[in-house]
Structures are given as structure tokens and as C-alpha cells.
């Protein structure tokens, strides 16, 4: 998980036991590279299904910006999509360079900066969250980084 010198990498710990074990985030690593933003979240007992979101925005709180979403259904390949949040709704966006993986114990997501129109600034807000259940009623959020710097 080491990052090159041209990027800022920030690790955040999240308390164990604050969510159901299958989505209980214990550590997150956010990285802002010259060409992409990425996250790796450790969930020691990661379940076989759920939804995880990686939020990236130019704002110091998530007022508007992009959501890289991975959905994992038991026995099927994970699906990654890019959405844009504009204070009112989430709208799907096209981006060929997004990618992600689900398990074991780690969810990884990355998005090219070229896909973050209007939000690919020198400093970005970044946060990771994971959920499961019909309406995502069980979830865990990792601590955010309000100013993840790109060198």
C-alpha cells in the first residue's frame, strides 16, 4: 500500500465494534496521486455482499461531488460505478478508468482525476463508507480527510 512521493497518503483508524462485523471498518488509507484518487479500507470480517462508497469532493465537507460505488452480490462479480451528487440527487456518470475490488478483508476503489470534473483540485475531501441490507440500514463510515493534498 505504499504511495509514491508525488502523492499524499493519509491513514485513518476507525474503532472496531462500532458496526456489524461484516462491514466494520478498522482502517482506511486515502491516496491522492497526480492522476487518480484511491482508497483501501480494511474490514477484517468483510461479508460476501454489500455496497461501499468512496466520496471525493473539492469542498471540505461533502456538499457536492463524486461517489465511486462498488456493489457486491454474493457469487457475482463486483460492479463499480461513478455517480455525481449535486445536493439533490445522485446521477450516474461515465468514466472508463474507475475500478474497484471487494475482499478478502479489503475494499479498494480508485478514480482518475480526469473523471472528477470541477472537483480535481489540489486538495480534496475524501471519505469511505460501507453498508448492507435492503435499504443500506446497517452501515459504517470511516473518518474523512478534509484536505487530501496532491503534490
XYZ file of C-alpha atoms in Angstrom:
151
model
C 0.000 0.000 0.000
C 2.984 2.366 -0.209
C 2.434 5.547 -2.213
C 4.934 7.374 -4.405
C 6.462 10.648 -3.230
C 4.212 12.693 -5.544
C 1.106 11.794 -3.553
C -0.264 12.404 -0.123
C -1.358 9.293 1.725
C -3.372 9.541 4.910
C -4.303 6.616 7.158
C -7.338 6.796 9.413
C -8.259 4.278 12.101
C -11.886 3.515 12.870
C -12.922 1.880 16.144
C -13.622 -1.845 15.939
C -17.069 -2.937 17.095
C -18.997 0.185 16.038
C -20.786 -1.692 13.225
C -21.738 -5.281 12.370
C -18.555 -7.329 11.809
C -19.227 -7.862 8.072
C -18.933 -4.087 7.467
C -16.863 -2.962 10.452
C -14.125 -0.720 9.045
C -10.942 -0.716 11.141
C -8.509 1.215 8.944
C -8.624 3.280 5.752
C -5.830 4.566 3.529
C -6.629 7.523 1.253
C -4.170 8.496 -1.504
C -4.247 11.496 -3.851
C -1.939 10.894 -6.810
C -1.238 13.179 -9.747
C -3.560 11.121 -11.958
C -6.055 9.459 -9.571
C -7.557 9.327 -6.090
C -7.848 5.998 -4.324
C -8.902 4.329 -1.104
C -8.203 0.974 0.546
C -10.425 0.079 3.515
C -9.703 -2.805 5.877
C -12.755 -4.727 7.082
C -11.397 -7.857 8.865
C -14.639 -9.882 8.566
C -15.796 -8.445 5.235
C -19.063 -10.023 4.180
C -19.788 -11.509 0.748
C -22.184 -8.729 -0.256
C -22.865 -5.049 0.283
C -22.305 -1.570 -1.099
C -19.332 0.706 -0.482
C -18.944 4.362 -1.429
C -15.826 6.485 -1.856
C -16.743 10.178 -1.750
C -14.471 12.760 -3.412
C -15.178 16.491 -3.488
C -13.450 19.857 -3.742
C -15.423 21.008 -0.678
C -14.146 20.499 2.881
C -17.435 18.796 3.683
C -19.308 16.632 1.204
C -21.728 19.209 -0.197
C -21.465 18.062 -3.805
C -19.063 15.823 -5.649
C -18.403 12.329 -6.875
C -19.221 8.928 -5.441
C -17.322 5.868 -6.610
C -19.635 2.984 -5.715
C -18.940 -0.729 -5.619
C -21.798 -3.217 -5.268
C -21.050 -6.804 -4.412
C -23.702 -9.522 -4.614
C -22.894 -12.980 -3.305
C -21.439 -15.171 -6.051
C -21.304 -12.401 -8.681
C -18.534 -10.078 -9.864
C -18.440 -6.690 -8.157
C -19.816 -3.741 -10.146
C -18.188 -0.303 -9.905
C -19.899 2.908 -10.988
C -19.329 6.653 -10.806
C -22.093 8.957 -9.599
C -22.326 12.705 -9.156
C -24.113 14.253 -6.165
C -25.458 17.801 -6.610
C -27.253 18.460 -3.268
C -30.444 16.809 -4.525
C -29.731 13.511 -6.265
C -27.148 11.017 -7.421
C -26.700 10.824 -11.187
C -24.651 8.196 -12.973
C -21.576 9.406 -14.882
C -19.383 7.676 -17.430
C -15.746 7.031 -16.576
C -13.712 4.254 -18.154
C -10.888 4.409 -15.622
C -12.741 3.673 -12.382
C -12.008 0.362 -10.721
C -12.519 -1.500 -7.504
C -12.251 -4.816 -5.725
C -14.113 -6.469 -2.845
C -12.245 -8.724 -0.401
C -10.803 -10.584 1.244
C -10.698 -8.139 4.182
C -10.155 -5.087 1.934
C -12.307 -2.954 -0.351
C -10.316 -0.901 -2.880
C -11.624 1.871 -5.133
C -9.908 4.321 -7.442
C -10.987 7.059 -9.818
C -8.947 9.001 -12.371
C -8.737 12.720 -11.642
C -9.830 13.294 -15.251
C -13.275 11.920 -14.289
C -13.696 14.390 -11.401
C -14.824 17.386 -13.488
C -14.806 20.502 -11.292
C -13.523 18.549 -8.283
C -9.999 17.528 -9.348
C -8.447 20.272 -7.243
C -5.119 20.306 -5.372
C -6.919 19.430 -2.130
C -9.927 17.114 -1.996
C -12.309 15.840 0.643
C -12.282 12.024 0.780
C -14.393 9.585 2.791
C -15.265 5.890 2.684
C -18.499 4.243 3.836
C -19.888 0.711 3.566
C -23.404 -0.670 4.027
C -25.563 -3.742 3.633
C -29.233 -4.567 3.901
C -32.190 -3.837 1.653
C -32.013 -0.085 2.247
C -28.446 0.130 3.475
C -29.789 0.371 7.014
C -26.609 -1.087 8.516
C -23.522 0.960 7.728
C -20.135 2.146 8.892
C -18.322 5.358 7.930
C -14.590 5.833 8.169
C -13.176 9.167 9.319
C -12.854 11.596 6.420
C -9.844 13.555 5.233
C -10.993 17.118 4.591
C -7.886 18.271 2.696
C -6.126 15.371 0.991
C -3.301 17.097 -0.874
C -1.891 16.286 -4.286
C 1.735 17.228 -4.763
